[in-house]
PDB file of C-alpha atoms in Angstrom:
ATOM      1  CA  MET A 156     -57.315  26.405 -10.135  1.00 77.00           C
ATOM      2  CA  GLN A 157     -53.847  27.749  -9.460  1.00 89.00           C
ATOM      3  CA  SER A 158     -52.326  27.321  -6.025  1.00 96.00           C
ATOM      4  CA  PRO A 159     -51.277  30.558  -4.299  1.00 97.00           C
ATOM      5  CA  LEU A 160     -48.148  28.841  -3.005  1.00 98.00           C
ATOM      6  CA  PRO A 161     -45.751  30.001  -5.769  1.00 98.00           C
ATOM      7  CA  GLN A 162     -46.612  33.662  -5.222  1.00 98.00           C
ATOM      8  CA  ARG A 163     -46.767  33.396  -1.403  1.00 98.00           C
ATOM      9  CA  LEU A 164     -43.444  31.557  -1.217  1.00 98.00           C
ATOM     10  CA  LYS A 165     -41.721  34.252  -3.263  1.00 98.00           C
ATOM     11  CA  SER A 166     -43.275  37.041  -1.176  1.00 98.00           C
ATOM     12  CA  ALA A 167     -42.297  35.358   2.095  1.00 98.00           C
ATOM     13  CA  ARG A 168     -38.761  34.789   0.812  1.00 98.00           C
ATOM     14  CA  LYS A 169     -38.428  38.459  -0.228  1.00 98.00           C
ATOM     15  CA  LEU A 170     -39.906  39.546   3.117  1.00 97.00           C
ATOM     16  CA  ALA A 171     -37.199  37.475   4.795  1.00 97.00           C
ATOM     17  CA  LYS A 172     -34.614  39.047   2.472  1.00 98.00           C
ATOM     18  CA  LEU A 173     -33.304  35.641   1.387  1.00 97.00           C
ATOM     19  CA  THR A 174     -32.137  34.589  -2.042  1.00 97.00           C
ATOM     20  CA  GLN A 175     -33.282  31.191  -3.341  1.00 96.00           C
ATOM     21  CA  GLU A 176     -29.766  29.938  -2.644  1.00 95.00           C
ATOM     22  CA  LYS A 177     -29.778  31.210   0.956  1.00 95.00           C
ATOM     23  CA  LEU A 178     -33.182  29.586   1.517  1.00 96.00           C
ATOM     24  CA  SER A 179     -31.832  26.385   0.000  1.00 96.00           C
ATOM     25  CA  ASN A 180     -28.951  26.495   2.511  1.00 94.00           C
ATOM     26  CA  LYS A 181     -31.345  27.127   5.385  1.00 95.00           C
ATOM     27  CA  LEU A 182     -33.407  24.117   4.315  1.00 95.00           C
ATOM     28  CA  GLY A 183     -30.252  22.001   4.401  1.00 92.00           C
ATOM     29  CA  PHE A 184     -30.322  20.662   0.875  1.00 87.00           C
ATOM     30  CA  ASP A 185     -27.191  18.489   0.443  1.00 82.00           C
ATOM     31  CA  ASP A 186     -26.794  19.612  -3.157  1.00 85.00           C
ATOM     32  CA  ARG A 187     -27.065  23.415  -3.037  1.00 80.00           C
ATOM     33  CA  SER A 188     -27.751  23.915  -6.739  1.00 85.00           C
ATOM     34  CA  HIS A 189     -30.438  21.211  -6.664  1.00 90.00           C
ATOM     35  CA  GLY A 190     -32.070  22.987  -3.713  1.00 93.00           C
ATOM     36  CA  THR A 191     -31.971  26.343  -5.449  1.00 95.00           C
ATOM     37  CA  ALA A 192     -33.444  24.848  -8.624  1.00 96.00           C
ATOM     38  CA  ARG A 193     -36.174  23.126  -6.620  1.00 96.00           C
ATOM     39  CA  ILE A 194     -37.164  26.382  -4.863  1.00 97.00           C
ATOM     40  CA  SER A 195     -37.236  28.123  -8.208  1.00 97.00           C
ATOM     41  CA  GLN A 196     -39.615  25.431  -9.530  1.00 97.00           C
ATOM     42  CA  TYR A 197     -41.875  25.856  -6.467  1.00 98.00           C
ATOM     43  CA  GLU A 198     -41.971  29.615  -7.136  1.00 98.00           C
ATOM     44  CA  THR A 199     -42.879  29.159 -10.805  1.00 97.00           C
ATOM     45  CA  GLY A 200     -45.445  26.509  -9.950  1.00 96.00           C
ATOM     46  CA  LYS A 201     -43.627  23.914 -12.030  1.00 96.00           C
ATOM     47  CA  HIS A 202     -43.536  21.673  -8.962  1.00 96.00           C
ATOM     48  CA  ALA A 203     -45.668  21.740  -5.845  1.00 95.00           C
ATOM     49  CA  PRO A 204     -43.995  20.869  -2.522  1.00 96.00           C
ATOM     50  CA  ASP A 205     -45.701  18.339  -0.275  1.00 95.00           C
ATOM     51  CA  PHE A 206     -46.970  19.658   3.048  1.00 96.00           C
ATOM     52  CA  ALA A 207     -43.815  18.648   4.951  1.00 96.00           C
ATOM     53  CA  MET A 208     -41.600  20.689   2.607  1.00 96.00           C
ATOM     54  CA  ALA A 209     -44.053  23.594   2.629  1.00 97.00           C
ATOM     55  CA  LYS A 210     -43.947  23.558   6.435  1.00 98.00           C
ATOM     56  CA  LYS A 211     -40.117  23.436   6.426  1.00 97.00           C
ATOM     57  CA  MET A 212     -39.971  26.419   4.065  1.00 98.00           C
ATOM     58  CA  ALA A 213     -42.598  28.351   6.068  1.00 98.00           C
ATOM     59  CA  ASP A 214     -40.613  27.791   9.278  1.00 97.00           C
ATOM     60  CA  ALA A 215     -37.359  28.830   7.568  1.00 97.00           C
ATOM     61  CA  LEU A 216     -39.071  31.998   6.329  1.00 98.00           C
ATOM     62  CA  GLY A 217     -40.828  32.729   9.635  1.00 97.00           C
ATOM     63  CA  VAL A 218     -44.384  32.611   8.285  1.00 98.00           C
ATOM     64  CA  PRO A 219     -47.267  30.288   9.171  1.00 98.00           C
ATOM     65  CA  VAL A 220     -47.591  27.413   6.689  1.00 98.00           C
ATOM     66  CA  ALA A 221     -51.266  28.374   6.205  1.00 98.00           C
ATOM     67  CA  TYR A 222     -50.026  31.662   4.664  1.00 98.00           C
ATOM     68  CA  LEU A 223     -48.470  29.732   1.762  1.00 98.00           C
ATOM     69  CA  TYR A 224     -51.875  28.239   0.921  1.00 98.00           C
ATOM     70  CA  CYS A 225     -53.940  31.401   1.405  1.00 98.00           C
ATOM     71  CA  ASP A 226     -55.685  32.503  -1.790  1.00 97.00           C
ATOM     72  CA  GLU A 227     -57.243  35.698  -0.366  1.00 96.00           C
ATOM     73  CA  GLU A 228     -55.027  38.800  -0.170  1.00 96.00           C
ATOM     74  CA  LYS A 229     -56.495  40.433   2.960  1.00 96.00           C
ATOM     75  CA  LEU A 230     -56.679  37.149   4.833  1.00 97.00           C
ATOM     76  CA  ALA A 231     -53.046  36.491   3.886  1.00 97.00           C
ATOM     77  CA  ASP A 232     -52.112  39.896   5.343  1.00 96.00           C
ATOM     78  CA  LEU A 233     -54.045  39.041   8.509  1.00 97.00           C
ATOM     79  CA  ILE A 234     -52.306  35.659   8.852  1.00 97.00           C
ATOM     80  CA  LEU A 235     -48.897  37.347   8.562  1.00 96.00           C
ATOM     81  CA  ALA A 236     -49.834  40.064  11.070  1.00 96.00           C
ATOM     82  CA  ALA A 237     -51.325  37.529  13.483  1.00 95.00           C
ATOM     83  CA  SER A 238     -48.236  35.345  13.346  1.00 94.00           C
ATOM     84  CA  LYS A 239     -46.397  37.960  15.435  1.00 93.00           C
ATOM     85  CA  LEU A 240     -48.945  37.696  18.271  1.00 95.00           C
ATOM     86  CA  ASP A 241     -48.873  35.501  21.363  1.00 94.00           C
ATOM     87  CA  GLU A 242     -51.786  33.232  22.372  1.00 93.00           C
ATOM     88  CA  ASN A 243     -53.450  35.833  24.617  1.00 94.00           C
ATOM     89  CA  GLN A 244     -53.278  38.522  21.966  1.00 95.00           C
ATOM     90  CA  LEU A 245     -54.708  36.077  19.405  1.00 95.00           C
ATOM     91  CA  THR A 246     -57.560  35.243  21.788  1.00 95.00           C
ATOM     92  CA  MET A 247     -58.229  38.971  22.239  1.00 94.00           C
ATOM     93  CA  ILE A 248     -58.367  39.525  18.466  1.00 94.00           C
ATOM     94  CA  ILE A 249     -60.690  36.537  17.963  1.00 94.00           C
ATOM     95  CA  GLU A 250     -63.001  37.920  20.680  1.00 93.00           C
ATOM     96  CA  SER A 251     -62.947  41.380  19.109  1.00 91.00           C
ATOM     97  CA  ILE A 252     -63.988  39.821  15.789  1.00 91.00           C
ATOM     98  CA  SER A 253     -66.948  38.050  17.382  1.00 86.00           C
ATOM     99  CA  ASP A 254     -68.041  41.436  18.845  1.00 82.00           C
ATOM    100  CA  LEU A 255     -68.237  42.986  15.347  1.00 78.00           C
TER     101      LEU A 255
ATOM    102  CA  MET B 209     -44.618  15.953   9.694  1.00 77.00           C
ATOM    103  CA  GLN B 210     -48.330  15.304   9.534  1.00 89.00           C
ATOM    104  CA  SER B 211     -50.536  17.647   7.536  1.00 96.00           C
ATOM    105  CA  PRO B 212     -53.346  19.294   9.531  1.00 97.00           C
ATOM    106  CA  LEU B 213     -55.695  18.811   6.562  1.00 98.00           C
ATOM    107  CA  PRO B 214     -57.318  15.542   7.711  1.00 98.00           C
ATOM    108  CA  GLN B 215     -58.326  17.006  11.078  1.00 98.00           C
ATOM    109  CA  ARG B 216     -59.301  20.432   9.646  1.00 98.00           C
ATOM    110  CA  LEU B 217     -61.398  18.872   6.879  1.00 98.00           C
ATOM    111  CA  LYS B 218     -63.333  16.766   9.398  1.00 98.00           C
ATOM    112  CA  SER B 219     -63.881  19.762  11.708  1.00 98.00           C
ATOM    113  CA  ALA B 220     -65.039  21.966   8.827  1.00 98.00           C
ATOM    114  CA  ARG B 221     -67.373  19.237   7.600  1.00 98.00           C
ATOM    115  CA  LYS B 222     -68.892  18.792  11.095  1.00 98.00           C
ATOM    116  CA  LEU B 223     -69.177  22.574  11.451  1.00 97.00           C
ATOM    117  CA  ALA B 224     -71.123  22.571   8.188  1.00 97.00           C
ATOM    118  CA  LYS B 225     -73.226  19.669   9.504  1.00 98.00           C
ATOM    119  CA  LEU B 226     -72.554  17.572   6.403  1.00 97.00           C
ATOM    120  CA  THR B 227     -71.991  13.848   6.194  1.00 97.00           C
ATOM    121  CA  GLN B 228     -69.165  12.611   3.967  1.00 96.00           C
ATOM    122  CA  GLU B 229     -71.830  11.521   1.483  1.00 95.00           C
ATOM    123  CA  LYS B 230     -73.506  14.936   1.467  1.00 95.00           C
ATOM    124  CA  LEU B 231     -70.127  16.611   0.939  1.00 96.00           C
ATOM    125  CA  SER B 232     -69.430  14.145  -1.868  1.00 96.00           C
ATOM    126  CA  ASN B 233     -72.721  15.195  -3.514  1.00 94.00           C
ATOM    127  CA  LYS B 234     -71.885  18.869  -3.095  1.00 95.00           C
ATOM    128  CA  LEU B 235     -68.526  18.273  -4.762  1.00 95.00           C
ATOM    129  CA  GLY B 236     -70.318  16.656  -7.689  1.00 92.00           C
ATOM    130  CA  PHE B 237     -68.542  13.325  -7.720  1.00 87.00           C
ATOM    131  CA  ASP B 238     -70.152  11.256 -10.514  1.00 82.00           C
ATOM    132  CA  ASP B 239     -69.822   8.074  -8.483  1.00 85.00           C
ATOM    133  CA  ARG B 240     -71.223   8.938  -5.062  1.00 80.00           C
ATOM    134  CA  SER B 241     -69.664   6.026  -3.186  1.00 85.00           C
ATOM    135  CA  HIS B 242     -66.285   6.768  -4.766  1.00 90.00           C
ATOM    136  CA  GLY B 243     -66.576  10.377  -3.596  1.00 93.00           C
ATOM    137  CA  THR B 244     -67.531   9.370  -0.081  1.00 95.00           C
ATOM    138  CA  ALA B 245     -64.630   6.918   0.084  1.00 96.00           C
ATOM    139  CA  ARG B 246     -62.238   9.560  -1.202  1.00 96.00           C
ATOM    140  CA  ILE B 247     -63.345  12.077   1.426  1.00 97.00           C
ATOM    141  CA  SER B 248     -62.936   9.447   4.088  1.00 97.00           C
ATOM    142  CA  GLN B 249     -59.361   8.827   2.878  1.00 97.00           C
ATOM    143  CA  TYR B 250     -58.617  12.562   3.009  1.00 98.00           C
ATOM    144  CA  GLU B 251     -59.911  12.653   6.596  1.00 98.00           C
ATOM    145  CA  THR B 252     -57.766   9.709   7.677  1.00 97.00           C
ATOM    146  CA  GLY B 253     -54.759  11.090   5.859  1.00 96.00           C
ATOM    147  CA  LYS B 254     -54.526   8.029   3.639  1.00 96.00           C
ATOM    148  CA  HIS B 255     -54.639  10.347   0.612  1.00 96.00           C
ATOM    149  CA  ALA B 256     -53.874  14.047   0.361  1.00 95.00           C
ATOM    150  CA  PRO B 257     -55.976  16.134  -2.023  1.00 96.00           C
ATOM    151  CA  ASP B 258     -54.209  18.424  -4.448  1.00 95.00           C
ATOM    152  CA  PHE B 259     -54.754  22.165  -3.952  1.00 96.00           C
ATOM    153  CA  ALA B 260     -57.608  22.324  -6.482  1.00 96.00           C
ATOM    154  CA  MET B 261     -59.588  19.651  -4.617  1.00 96.00           C
ATOM    155  CA  ALA B 262     -58.751  21.204  -1.245  1.00 97.00           C
ATOM    156  CA  LYS B 263     -60.051  24.534  -2.555  1.00 98.00           C
ATOM    157  CA  LYS B 264     -63.228  22.878  -3.889  1.00 97.00           C
ATOM    158  CA  MET B 265     -63.868  21.232  -0.518  1.00 98.00           C
ATOM    159  CA  ALA B 266     -63.111  24.449   1.396  1.00 98.00           C
ATOM    160  CA  ASP B 267     -65.582  26.369  -0.777  1.00 97.00           C
ATOM    161  CA  ALA B 268     -68.227  23.643  -0.354  1.00 97.00           C
ATOM    162  CA  LEU B 269     -67.721  23.808   3.425  1.00 98.00           C
ATOM    163  CA  GLY B 270     -67.617  27.615   3.593  1.00 97.00           C
ATOM    164  CA  VAL B 271     -64.113  27.908   5.049  1.00 98.00           C
ATOM    165  CA  PRO B 272     -60.958  29.523   3.623  1.00 98.00           C
ATOM    166  CA  VAL B 273     -58.692  26.960   1.970  1.00 98.00           C
ATOM    167  CA  ALA B 274     -55.826  28.260   4.175  1.00 98.00           C
ATOM    168  CA  TYR B 275     -57.771  26.919   7.197  1.00 98.00           C
ATOM    169  CA  LEU B 276     -57.348  23.355   5.921  1.00 98.00           C
ATOM    170  CA  TYR B 277     -53.541  23.806   5.965  1.00 98.00           C
ATOM    171  CA  CYS B 278     -53.299  25.633   9.294  1.00 98.00           C
ATOM    172  CA  ASP B 279     -51.264  23.729  11.875  1.00 97.00           C
ATOM    173  CA  GLU B 280     -51.767  26.187  14.757  1.00 96.00           C
ATOM    174  CA  GLU B 281     -55.027  25.952  16.732  1.00 96.00           C
ATOM    175  CA  LYS B 282     -55.488  29.625  17.657  1.00 96.00           C
ATOM    176  CA  LEU B 283     -54.526  30.819  14.180  1.00 97.00           C
ATOM    177  CA  ALA B 284     -57.020  28.328  12.715  1.00 97.00           C
ATOM    178  CA  ASP B 285     -59.717  29.801  14.976  1.00 96.00           C
ATOM    179  CA  LEU B 286     -58.744  33.294  13.822  1.00 97.00           C
ATOM    180  CA  ILE B 287     -58.900  32.286  10.141  1.00 97.00           C
ATOM    181  CA  LEU B 288     -62.394  30.873  10.635  1.00 96.00           C
ATOM    182  CA  ALA B 289     -63.568  33.949  12.548  1.00 96.00           C
ATOM    183  CA  ALA B 290     -62.003  36.305   9.991  1.00 95.00           C
ATOM    184  CA  SER B 291     -63.657  34.500   7.089  1.00 94.00           C
ATOM    185  CA  LYS B 292     -66.996  36.026   8.144  1.00 93.00           C
ATOM    186  CA  LEU B 293     -65.645  39.578   7.817  1.00 95.00           C
ATOM    187  CA  ASP B 294     -65.765  41.927   4.850  1.00 94.00           C
ATOM    188  CA  GLU B 295     -62.677  43.681   3.444  1.00 93.00           C
ATOM    189  CA  ASN B 296     -63.104  46.832   5.558  1.00 94.00           C
ATOM    190  CA  GLN B 297     -63.520  44.856   8.758  1.00 95.00           C
ATOM    191  CA  LEU B 298     -60.441  42.766   7.867  1.00 95.00           C
ATOM    192  CA  THR B 299     -58.453  45.964   7.275  1.00 95.00           C
ATOM    193  CA  MET B 300     -59.596  47.270  10.653  1.00 94.00           C
ATOM    194  CA  ILE B 301     -58.502  44.077  12.420  1.00 94.00           C
ATOM    195  CA  ILE B 302     -55.105  44.101  10.670  1.00 94.00           C
ATOM    196  CA  GLU B 303     -54.618  47.726  11.774  1.00 93.00           C
ATOM    197  CA  SER B 304     -55.623  46.906  15.346  1.00 91.00           C
ATOM    198  CA  ILE B 305     -53.010  44.130  15.353  1.00 91.00           C
ATOM    199  CA  SER B 306     -50.271  46.514  14.233  1.00 86.00           C
ATOM    200  CA  ASP B 307     -51.245  48.826  17.117  1.00 82.00           C
ATOM    201  CA  LEU B 308     -50.619  46.069  19.691  1.00 77.00           C
TER     202      LEU B 308
END
C-alpha cells in the first residue's frame, strides 16, 4: 500500500512553483543540502515524513495537510479547491452536498 | 504539532458504531486483544499508525484516509460529505467552487 504523499508533495511543490531547494529554505533547514536531499527522499518515497513535518511542508506549500495523504484524485482536487474557501463558503458547499 | 489522527479515528469509529474490539476484528488482527490495545493507542496518540494501517482502518470505517489526517474541522466535514458522492457529483461540486 503506497502512500500518496510522494506524488502529492511533488504536485503541491510544482503548483507553488518552488524547487526542492527553495522549499528546503522555506522550511528552515539549517543545512540546505540536507534539506533538499530530505525533500527529494520524501518525493521518491524513500523516507516518509512524520505528521509534524508533513504539516510544515503543507503550510509552506499552501495546501491542506490532508491533501498530502489523499489517495483519491477527485477528492484531492476538491480538497485543493476547498482550501481557497472561507468557513461560510465551506458550510454552503457542505449543505449543497447534503441536498444532492 | 499534534496529529489529528487520534481524534479523527475515534470520531470515524463512533460514526461507524464500532467498538475498538469490533474494529480490531474487522482489521483481522490475529490476536484480538492486541488489536484492540493497538487501536486504543492510536486513539490516544501513544502510537501513530503507518499509512498502510491508516488506510486499512479508514476503509474499514468507510471514510477517506485523508479524513484521518485532516486538521481543519470544516474541511474534515467536507471530506466526509464528499466521500458519499460519485465522480460526476464531485466534478460538479469542484466546478461550483471555482464559480464562487
